[in-house]
CSV table of C-alpha atoms in Angstrom, one decimal:
chain,number,residue,atom,x,y,z
A,1,UNK,CA,-52.0,253.1,55.4
A,2,UNK,CA,-51.7,253.2,51.6
A,3,UNK,CA,-49.1,255.5,50.1
A,4,UNK,CA,-51.8,256.8,47.8
A,5,UNK,CA,-53.2,258.5,50.9
A,6,UNK,CA,-50.0,260.5,51.4
A,7,UNK,CA,-50.1,264.1,50.3
A,8,UNK,CA,-47.3,266.1,48.9
A,9,UNK,CA,-46.8,269.6,50.3
A,10,UNK,CA,-44.0,272.2,50.3
A,11,UNK,CA,-42.1,272.0,53.6
A,12,UNK,CA,-42.7,275.6,54.4
A,13,UNK,CA,-46.4,274.9,54.7
A,14,UNK,CA,-45.9,272.5,57.6
A,15,UNK,CA,-42.8,273.9,59.3
A,16,UNK,CA,-41.7,277.4,60.2
A,17,UNK,CA,-38.1,278.6,59.6
A,18,UNK,CA,-36.4,280.1,62.7
A,19,UNK,CA,-34.9,283.4,61.6
A,20,UNK,CA,-34.2,285.3,64.9
A,21,UNK,CA,-30.6,286.3,65.0
A,22,UNK,CA,-29.0,287.3,68.4
A,23,UNK,CA,-25.7,288.3,69.8
A,24,UNK,CA,-24.9,285.5,72.3
A,25,UNK,CA,-23.4,288.0,74.8
A,26,UNK,CA,-26.9,289.4,75.2
A,27,UNK,CA,-28.1,286.0,76.6
A,28,UNK,CA,-25.8,285.8,79.7
A,29,UNK,CA,-22.5,284.1,80.4
A,30,UNK,CA,-23.2,280.7,78.9
A,31,UNK,CA,-25.3,279.2,76.1
A,32,UNK,CA,-25.8,275.8,74.5
A,33,UNK,CA,-24.2,276.3,71.1
A,34,UNK,CA,-25.0,274.1,68.1
A,35,UNK,CA,-21.9,274.7,65.9
A,36,UNK,CA,-20.7,272.7,62.9
A,37,UNK,CA,-17.6,271.4,64.8
A,38,UNK,CA,-19.7,270.4,67.9
A,39,UNK,CA,-22.3,268.6,65.9
A,40,UNK,CA,-19.6,266.8,63.8
A,41,UNK,CA,-17.8,265.7,67.0
A,42,UNK,CA,-20.7,264.8,69.3
A,43,UNK,CA,-24.0,264.9,67.3
A,44,UNK,CA,-25.3,267.7,69.5
A,45,UNK,CA,-24.6,271.2,70.9
A,46,UNK,CA,-22.2,272.1,73.7
A,47,UNK,CA,-22.2,274.6,76.5
A,48,UNK,CA,-19.9,277.5,75.7
A,49,UNK,CA,-19.0,280.9,77.3
A,50,UNK,CA,-20.7,283.6,75.3
A,51,UNK,CA,-17.5,285.7,75.3
A,52,UNK,CA,-15.9,283.0,73.2
A,53,UNK,CA,-18.5,283.3,70.5
A,54,UNK,CA,-17.6,286.1,68.1
A,55,UNK,CA,-20.6,286.3,65.7
A,56,UNK,CA,-24.4,286.5,65.6
A,57,UNK,CA,-26.3,283.2,66.0
A,58,UNK,CA,-29.8,281.8,65.5
A,59,UNK,CA,-31.9,281.9,68.7
A,60,UNK,CA,-33.6,278.6,69.4
A,61,UNK,CA,-36.1,277.4,72.0
A,62,UNK,CA,-35.7,273.6,71.7
A,63,UNK,CA,-37.7,271.2,69.5
A,64,UNK,CA,-36.4,272.7,66.3
A,65,UNK,CA,-35.0,270.4,63.6
A,66,UNK,CA,-31.6,271.7,62.4
A,67,UNK,CA,-30.3,270.9,58.9
A,68,UNK,CA,-26.9,272.3,57.7
A,69,UNK,CA,-26.7,274.5,54.7
A,70,UNK,CA,-23.0,273.7,54.4
A,71,UNK,CA,-22.1,270.6,52.3
A,72,UNK,CA,-25.5,269.1,52.3
A,73,UNK,CA,-24.2,265.7,51.2
A,74,UNK,CA,-22.9,265.3,54.8
A,75,UNK,CA,-26.5,265.4,56.0
A,76,UNK,CA,-26.0,267.1,59.3
A,77,UNK,CA,-29.5,266.8,60.8
A,78,UNK,CA,-30.6,266.8,64.5
A,79,UNK,CA,-33.4,267.8,66.8
A,80,UNK,CA,-32.6,270.5,69.3
A,81,UNK,CA,-32.9,269.5,72.9
A,82,UNK,CA,-34.6,271.8,75.4
A,83,UNK,CA,-32.2,273.3,78.0
A,84,UNK,CA,-32.4,275.7,81.0
A,85,UNK,CA,-29.6,277.6,79.3
A,86,UNK,CA,-30.3,279.8,76.3
A,87,UNK,CA,-29.8,277.9,73.0
A,88,UNK,CA,-28.2,279.2,69.8
A,89,UNK,CA,-27.0,277.7,66.6
A,90,UNK,CA,-24.6,278.6,63.9
A,91,UNK,CA,-26.1,280.5,61.0
A,92,UNK,CA,-24.8,277.6,58.8
A,93,UNK,CA,-27.9,275.7,60.0
A,94,UNK,CA,-31.5,276.2,58.9
A,95,UNK,CA,-33.8,275.9,61.9
A,96,UNK,CA,-37.3,274.4,61.3
A,97,UNK,CA,-40.1,274.3,63.9
A,98,UNK,CA,-42.6,271.6,62.8
A,99,UNK,CA,-46.2,272.5,62.9
A,100,UNK,CA,-49.1,270.5,64.3
A,101,UNK,CA,-49.3,268.2,61.3
A,102,UNK,CA,-45.6,267.2,61.2
A,103,UNK,CA,-43.8,264.9,63.6
A,104,UNK,CA,-40.3,266.3,64.4
A,105,UNK,CA,-38.6,262.9,64.1
A,106,UNK,CA,-40.3,262.2,60.8
A,107,UNK,CA,-39.0,265.6,59.5
A,108,UNK,CA,-35.5,264.8,60.7
A,109,UNK,CA,-35.5,261.4,58.9
A,110,UNK,CA,-37.0,263.1,55.8
A,111,UNK,CA,-34.1,265.5,55.8
A,112,UNK,CA,-31.6,262.6,56.2
A,113,UNK,CA,-33.1,260.7,53.3
A,114,UNK,CA,-31.1,260.2,50.1
A,115,UNK,CA,-33.8,261.9,48.0
A,116,UNK,CA,-33.4,265.1,50.2
A,117,UNK,CA,-29.6,264.9,50.1
A,118,UNK,CA,-29.6,264.7,46.3
A,119,UNK,CA,-32.2,267.5,46.0
A,120,UNK,CA,-30.1,269.8,48.1
A,121,UNK,CA,-26.8,268.8,46.6
A,122,UNK,CA,-28.2,269.8,43.2
A,123,UNK,CA,-28.8,273.3,44.6
A,124,UNK,CA,-25.3,274.1,46.0
A,125,UNK,CA,-24.0,277.6,45.4
A,126,UNK,CA,-20.2,277.4,45.4
A,127,UNK,CA,-17.3,276.4,43.3
A,128,UNK,CA,-15.2,274.9,46.1
A,129,UNK,CA,-15.6,271.4,47.4
A,130,UNK,CA,-15.2,272.2,51.0
A,131,UNK,CA,-17.7,275.1,51.2
A,132,UNK,CA,-20.7,274.2,49.2
A,133,UNK,CA,-24.0,275.7,50.5
A,134,UNK,CA,-27.6,275.7,49.8
A,135,UNK,CA,-29.9,278.7,50.4
A,136,UNK,CA,-32.6,278.4,53.2
A,137,UNK,CA,-35.3,278.6,50.6
A,138,UNK,CA,-33.9,275.5,48.9
A,139,UNK,CA,-34.7,273.7,52.2
A,140,UNK,CA,-38.0,275.2,53.0
A,141,UNK,CA,-39.3,274.7,49.4
A,142,UNK,CA,-38.5,271.0,49.4
A,143,UNK,CA,-41.6,268.9,48.6
A,144,UNK,CA,-42.4,266.5,51.4
A,145,UNK,CA,-44.8,263.5,51.2
A,146,UNK,CA,-46.9,263.3,54.4
A,147,UNK,CA,-48.9,260.4,55.7
A,148,UNK,CA,-51.2,260.9,58.6
A,149,UNK,CA,-49.7,262.0,61.9
A,150,UNK,CA,-50.2,258.6,63.4
A,151,UNK,CA,-48.3,257.0,60.5
A,152,UNK,CA,-45.5,259.5,60.9
A,153,UNK,CA,-45.2,258.5,64.6
A,154,UNK,CA,-45.1,254.8,63.6
A,155,UNK,CA,-42.4,255.4,60.9
A,156,UNK,CA,-40.4,257.5,63.4
A,157,UNK,CA,-40.6,254.9,66.1
A,158,UNK,CA,-39.6,252.1,63.7
A,159,UNK,CA,-36.7,254.1,62.4
A,160,UNK,CA,-35.5,255.0,65.9
A,161,UNK,CA,-35.3,251.3,66.8
A,162,UNK,CA,-33.8,250.1,63.5
A,163,UNK,CA,-31.2,252.8,63.1
A,164,UNK,CA,-30.2,252.3,66.7
A,165,UNK,CA,-29.5,248.6,65.9
A,166,UNK,CA,-27.5,249.5,62.9
A,167,UNK,CA,-25.6,252.3,64.7
A,168,UNK,CA,-24.7,249.8,67.4
A,169,UNK,CA,-23.2,247.5,64.7
A,170,UNK,CA,-21.3,250.3,63.1
A,171,UNK,CA,-19.8,251.3,66.5
A,172,UNK,CA,-18.8,247.6,67.1
A,173,UNK,CA,-17.1,247.7,63.7
A,174,UNK,CA,-15.3,250.8,64.7
A,175,UNK,CA,-14.1,249.1,67.9
A,176,UNK,CA,-12.7,246.3,65.9
A,177,UNK,CA,-10.6,248.8,63.8
A,178,UNK,CA,-9.4,250.4,67.0
A,179,UNK,CA,-8.3,247.0,68.4
A,180,UNK,CA,-6.4,246.3,65.1
A,181,UNK,CA,-4.7,249.7,65.4
A,182,UNK,CA,-3.8,249.0,69.0
A,183,UNK,CA,-2.4,245.5,68.1
A,184,UNK,CA,-0.2,247.1,65.3
A,185,UNK,CA,1.2,249.7,67.7
A,186,UNK,CA,1.9,247.1,70.3
A,187,UNK,CA,3.7,244.8,67.8
A,188,UNK,CA,5.8,247.8,66.5
A,189,UNK,CA,6.7,249.1,70.0
A,190,UNK,CA,7.7,245.6,71.2
A,191,UNK,CA,10.1,245.2,68.2
A,192,UNK,CA,11.5,248.7,68.7
A,193,UNK,CA,12.1,248.0,72.4
A,194,UNK,CA,14.1,244.9,71.5
A,195,UNK,CA,16.3,246.8,69.1
A,196,UNK,CA,16.9,249.6,71.7
A,197,UNK,CA,17.7,247.0,74.4
A,198,UNK,CA,20.2,245.4,72.2
A,199,UNK,CA,21.8,248.4,70.4
A,200,UNK,CA,20.9,251.4,72.4
A,201,UNK,CA,19.4,254.6,70.9
A,202,UNK,CA,20.8,257.7,69.3
A,203,UNK,CA,19.1,261.0,68.2
A,204,UNK,CA,18.1,261.5,64.5
A,205,UNK,CA,20.6,264.4,64.3
A,206,UNK,CA,23.5,261.9,64.2
A,207,UNK,CA,22.4,260.8,60.7
A,208,UNK,CA,21.3,264.2,59.2
A,209,UNK,CA,22.7,265.6,56.0
A,210,UNK,CA,20.1,268.3,55.5
A,211,UNK,CA,16.5,269.4,55.5
A,212,UNK,CA,14.3,271.2,52.9
A,213,UNK,CA,10.9,273.0,53.2
A,214,UNK,CA,8.7,274.0,50.4
A,215,UNK,CA,6.4,277.0,50.0
A,216,UNK,CA,2.7,277.4,50.0
A,217,UNK,CA,1.5,279.5,47.1
A,218,UNK,CA,-2.2,280.4,46.7
A,219,UNK,CA,-3.3,277.1,45.1
A,220,UNK,CA,-6.7,276.0,43.8
A,221,UNK,CA,-9.0,274.0,46.1
A,222,UNK,CA,-9.1,271.0,43.7
A,223,UNK,CA,-6.4,268.3,43.2
A,224,UNK,CA,-4.0,268.6,40.3
A,225,UNK,CA,-4.7,266.6,37.1
A,226,UNK,CA,-2.4,264.0,35.8
A,227,UNK,CA,-0.2,266.5,33.9
A,228,UNK,CA,-0.7,269.5,36.3
A,229,UNK,CA,1.5,270.7,39.1
A,230,UNK,CA,0.1,270.3,42.6
A,231,UNK,CA,1.2,271.5,46.1
A,232,UNK,CA,1.0,268.7,48.7
A,233,UNK,CA,-1.4,269.2,51.7
A,234,UNK,CA,-0.5,268.1,55.2
A,235,UNK,CA,-3.2,265.4,54.8
A,236,UNK,CA,-0.9,263.7,52.2
A,237,UNK,CA,1.0,262.1,55.2
A,238,UNK,CA,-0.2,259.7,57.9
A,239,UNK,CA,2.2,257.7,60.0
A,240,UNK,CA,4.0,255.4,57.5
A,241,UNK,CA,1.6,256.3,54.6
A,242,UNK,CA,1.8,258.8,51.7
A,243,UNK,CA,-1.3,259.9,49.8
A,244,UNK,CA,-0.3,261.7,46.6
A,245,UNK,CA,-3.9,262.7,45.7
A,246,UNK,CA,-4.0,265.0,48.8
A,247,UNK,CA,-2.7,268.1,46.9
A,248,UNK,CA,-3.9,271.4,45.6
A,249,UNK,CA,-3.6,272.4,42.0
A,250,UNK,CA,-1.0,275.0,41.2
A,251,UNK,CA,-2.6,277.7,39.0
A,252,UNK,CA,-1.1,277.8,35.5
A,253,UNK,CA,-0.2,281.4,36.1
A,254,UNK,CA,2.3,280.4,38.8
A,255,UNK,CA,5.7,279.0,38.0
A,256,UNK,CA,6.5,275.8,40.0
A,257,UNK,CA,9.7,275.8,42.0
A,258,UNK,CA,11.3,272.6,40.6
A,259,UNK,CA,13.7,272.2,43.5
A,260,UNK,CA,10.6,271.5,45.7
A,261,UNK,CA,9.3,268.6,43.6
A,262,UNK,CA,9.1,265.4,45.6
A,263,UNK,CA,10.6,262.2,44.3
A,264,UNK,CA,10.4,258.5,45.2
A,265,UNK,CA,12.5,257.7,48.2
A,266,UNK,CA,12.2,261.2,49.8
A,267,UNK,CA,11.7,261.1,53.6
A,268,UNK,CA,8.8,263.5,54.5
A,269,UNK,CA,7.7,264.7,57.9
A,270,UNK,CA,4.7,267.0,58.6
A,271,UNK,CA,5.6,270.2,60.4
A,272,UNK,CA,2.0,271.1,61.1
A,273,UNK,CA,-1.2,269.1,61.6
A,274,UNK,CA,-3.4,268.1,64.5
A,275,UNK,CA,-1.6,267.1,67.7
A,276,UNK,CA,-2.4,263.5,66.9
A,277,UNK,CA,-0.9,263.7,63.4
A,278,UNK,CA,1.8,266.3,63.5
A,279,UNK,CA,5.2,264.7,62.8
A,280,UNK,CA,3.6,262.0,60.6
A,281,UNK,CA,6.5,260.5,58.6
A,282,UNK,CA,6.6,258.5,55.4
A,283,UNK,CA,8.8,257.6,52.4
A,284,UNK,CA,7.5,258.7,49.0
A,285,UNK,CA,6.7,255.6,46.9
A,286,UNK,CA,6.9,255.5,43.1
A,287,UNK,CA,4.4,258.2,42.1
A,288,UNK,CA,3.7,260.6,39.3
A,289,UNK,CA,5.8,263.8,39.1
A,290,UNK,CA,4.9,267.4,39.5
A,291,UNK,CA,4.0,267.3,43.2
A,292,UNK,CA,5.6,270.0,45.3
A,293,UNK,CA,6.5,270.4,49.0
A,294,UNK,CA,4.5,272.9,51.0
A,295,UNK,CA,6.0,275.0,53.8
A,296,UNK,CA,4.3,272.6,56.3
A,297,UNK,CA,6.3,269.6,55.3
A,298,UNK,CA,10.0,268.8,56.0
A,299,UNK,CA,12.0,266.8,53.5
A,300,UNK,CA,14.9,265.2,55.4
A,301,UNK,CA,18.2,263.9,54.0
A,302,UNK,CA,20.1,261.3,56.0
A,303,UNK,CA,23.4,259.5,55.5
A,304,UNK,CA,23.9,255.9,54.4
A,305,UNK,CA,24.2,254.5,57.9
A,306,UNK,CA,20.4,254.5,58.2
A,307,UNK,CA,17.5,253.9,55.8
A,308,UNK,CA,14.6,256.2,55.1
A,309,UNK,CA,12.2,253.3,55.5
A,310,UNK,CA,13.7,252.5,59.0
A,311,UNK,CA,13.2,256.1,60.1
A,312,UNK,CA,9.6,256.2,58.9
A,313,UNK,CA,8.9,252.9,60.6
A,314,UNK,CA,10.4,254.0,63.9
A,315,UNK,CA,8.5,257.3,63.7
A,316,UNK,CA,5.3,255.4,63.8
A,317,UNK,CA,6.1,254.0,67.3
A,318,UNK,CA,4.6,255.3,70.5
A,319,UNK,CA,7.8,257.0,71.7
A,320,UNK,CA,8.0,259.4,68.8
A,321,UNK,CA,4.3,259.8,68.4
A,322,UNK,CA,4.0,260.8,72.0
A,323,UNK,CA,7.0,263.2,71.7
A,324,UNK,CA,5.3,264.9,68.7
A,325,UNK,CA,2.0,265.4,70.6
A,326,UNK,CA,3.8,266.6,73.7
A,327,UNK,CA,6.1,269.1,72.0
A,328,UNK,CA,3.7,270.5,69.4
A,329,UNK,CA,2.3,274.0,69.9
A,330,UNK,CA,-0.4,275.9,68.3
A,331,UNK,CA,-3.4,278.2,68.8
A,332,UNK,CA,-5.9,275.4,68.5
A,333,UNK,CA,-6.4,271.7,68.5
A,334,UNK,CA,-7.0,271.8,64.8
A,335,UNK,CA,-3.4,272.8,63.9
A,336,UNK,CA,-0.3,272.2,65.9
A,337,UNK,CA,3.4,272.7,65.0
A,338,UNK,CA,6.7,271.1,65.8
A,339,UNK,CA,10.2,272.7,65.3
A,340,UNK,CA,12.9,270.8,63.4
A,341,UNK,CA,15.1,271.0,66.5
A,342,UNK,CA,12.5,268.6,68.1
A,343,UNK,CA,12.6,266.3,65.1
A,344,UNK,CA,16.4,266.1,65.3
A,345,UNK,CA,16.1,264.8,68.9
A,346,UNK,CA,13.9,261.8,67.9
A,347,UNK,CA,15.4,258.7,69.5
A,348,UNK,CA,16.2,255.9,67.0
A,349,UNK,CA,17.6,252.5,67.7
A,350,UNK,CA,21.3,252.4,66.9
A,351,UNK,CA,20.8,249.2,64.9
A,352,UNK,CA,23.1,248.1,62.0
A,353,UNK,CA,21.7,248.1,58.4
A,354,UNK,CA,20.8,244.4,58.4
A,355,UNK,CA,18.7,244.8,61.6
A,356,UNK,CA,17.0,247.9,60.1
A,357,UNK,CA,16.1,245.9,57.0
A,358,UNK,CA,14.8,243.0,59.1
A,359,UNK,CA,12.6,245.3,61.2
A,360,UNK,CA,11.1,247.0,58.1
A,361,UNK,CA,10.3,243.7,56.4
A,362,UNK,CA,8.7,242.2,59.5
A,363,UNK,CA,6.6,245.3,60.3
A,364,UNK,CA,5.5,245.6,56.7
A,365,UNK,CA,4.3,241.9,56.7
A,366,UNK,CA,2.4,242.5,59.9
A,367,UNK,CA,0.8,245.7,58.6
A,368,UNK,CA,-0.2,243.9,55.3
A,369,UNK,CA,-2.1,241.2,57.3
A,370,UNK,CA,-3.8,243.8,59.5
A,371,UNK,CA,-4.6,246.0,56.5
A,372,UNK,CA,-6.5,243.1,54.9
A,373,UNK,CA,-8.6,242.8,58.1
A,374,UNK,CA,-9.2,246.5,58.3
A,375,UNK,CA,-10.4,246.5,54.7
A,376,UNK,CA,-13.0,243.8,55.4
A,377,UNK,CA,-14.2,245.5,58.6
A,378,UNK,CA,-14.4,248.9,56.9
A,379,UNK,CA,-16.4,247.4,54.0
A,380,UNK,CA,-18.9,246.0,56.5
A,381,UNK,CA,-19.2,249.5,58.0
A,382,UNK,CA,-19.9,251.0,54.6
A,383,UNK,CA,-22.5,248.4,53.9
A,384,UNK,CA,-24.2,249.1,57.2
A,385,UNK,CA,-24.2,252.8,56.5
A,386,UNK,CA,-25.6,252.3,53.1
A,387,UNK,CA,-28.3,250.0,54.5
A,388,UNK,CA,-29.2,252.6,57.1
A,389,UNK,CA,-29.6,255.3,54.5
A,390,UNK,CA,-31.6,253.1,52.2
A,391,UNK,CA,-34.0,252.1,55.1
A,392,UNK,CA,-34.6,255.7,56.1
A,393,UNK,CA,-35.2,256.7,52.5
A,394,UNK,CA,-37.6,253.8,51.8
A,395,UNK,CA,-39.6,254.5,55.0
A,396,UNK,CA,-40.1,258.2,54.6
A,397,UNK,CA,-41.1,257.9,51.0
A,398,UNK,CA,-43.6,255.2,51.5
A,399,UNK,CA,-41.6,252.5,49.7
A,400,UNK,CA,-41.3,250.4,52.8
A,401,UNK,CA,-44.4,249.6,55.0
A,402,UNK,CA,-43.3,249.8,58.6
A,403,UNK,CA,-46.6,248.5,59.8
A,404,UNK,CA,-45.9,245.0,58.4
A,405,UNK,CA,-42.1,245.0,59.0
A,406,UNK,CA,-40.8,242.7,61.7
A,407,UNK,CA,-37.4,244.2,61.7
A,408,UNK,CA,-35.7,240.8,61.4
A,409,UNK,CA,-34.7,241.3,57.8
A,410,UNK,CA,-34.0,245.0,57.9
A,411,UNK,CA,-30.2,244.5,57.9
A,412,UNK,CA,-30.3,241.0,56.3
A,413,UNK,CA,-27.0,240.2,54.6
A,414,UNK,CA,-24.9,242.5,56.8
A,415,UNK,CA,-23.2,240.9,59.8
A,416,UNK,CA,-21.1,242.3,62.6
């Protein structure tokens, strides 16, 4: 079919927006809930008890195409699956029920296309990066180019097959990264076991000289500029790594507490984060100034019998990571806390300084080799993701004729 035969219509003319709001408690004990966290984690909804849902939701029947109003560049789009349980979604979604002239899968791919993402991104109504939204009418007034219904089916079937192939390759790349991470942990744990077998272990408290915590003033939701003060977020720390750009700008009206400024060589430990990342430890490398501790980060001072780099390296090992996850407490899986008393009990090899230096050098060499491999694998994943997006966009806009495509060269130039 020639693309000249495609007609352009407003989306509202071929799909109906779902607007029925309900209190989930009126629907029984359980519902299938399409929430932003559930969709981000699993790509679909999840069964939840209605007494755990505290706000009104959109009532769905199944078959609707959901698109998120929140942060449209993330392109959260999915088709609602029918269920014997009542179905609801967060009001952060716009629910669209395709009419007789619109294939639901074609609509879903249209909403995932780069042209749609850019169009919605240009309509966001917020000043913060983390909570940018579009209005429902920005979605329903999108112009959509429609081929015949048969052609929509062919395009959807083609994209189902080809995106599945690409998604499989992306998953394989993710498995490679997981294996590299496992190898790095195994190498580190083996080296630490050797040190403990030879020298024994002692708790961190034996080497402590003091600990500081910062404060968390009401900071802006954007990173500080080169000559501005910033308050470090917990995301500035990952096991053995420090990311100075993970900070919030301190408003000019607030005076910085200079004694909380971090400096190269400081040993930092996160007091609060997810159970997987709480207790992340790193040494501050040479960085720009004007970065401040928050109240969720410990700055630990130790004596000269042990090096900060050694402590940060040991803290990446499975022993301490498991201790952090097990001892953390919190109201949710999104934020857990550890007490400094628990940090003081961390077991460290009682190795002399020369053995500490040897371990750090050896581990850093191994990490450098694995980081190079990770970079290559992650680049391949990015290329695959970009190719997937380009394929969807080309197909739903008529720039790629799926009736003559063999599929052999769809991901040409990208290998697993």
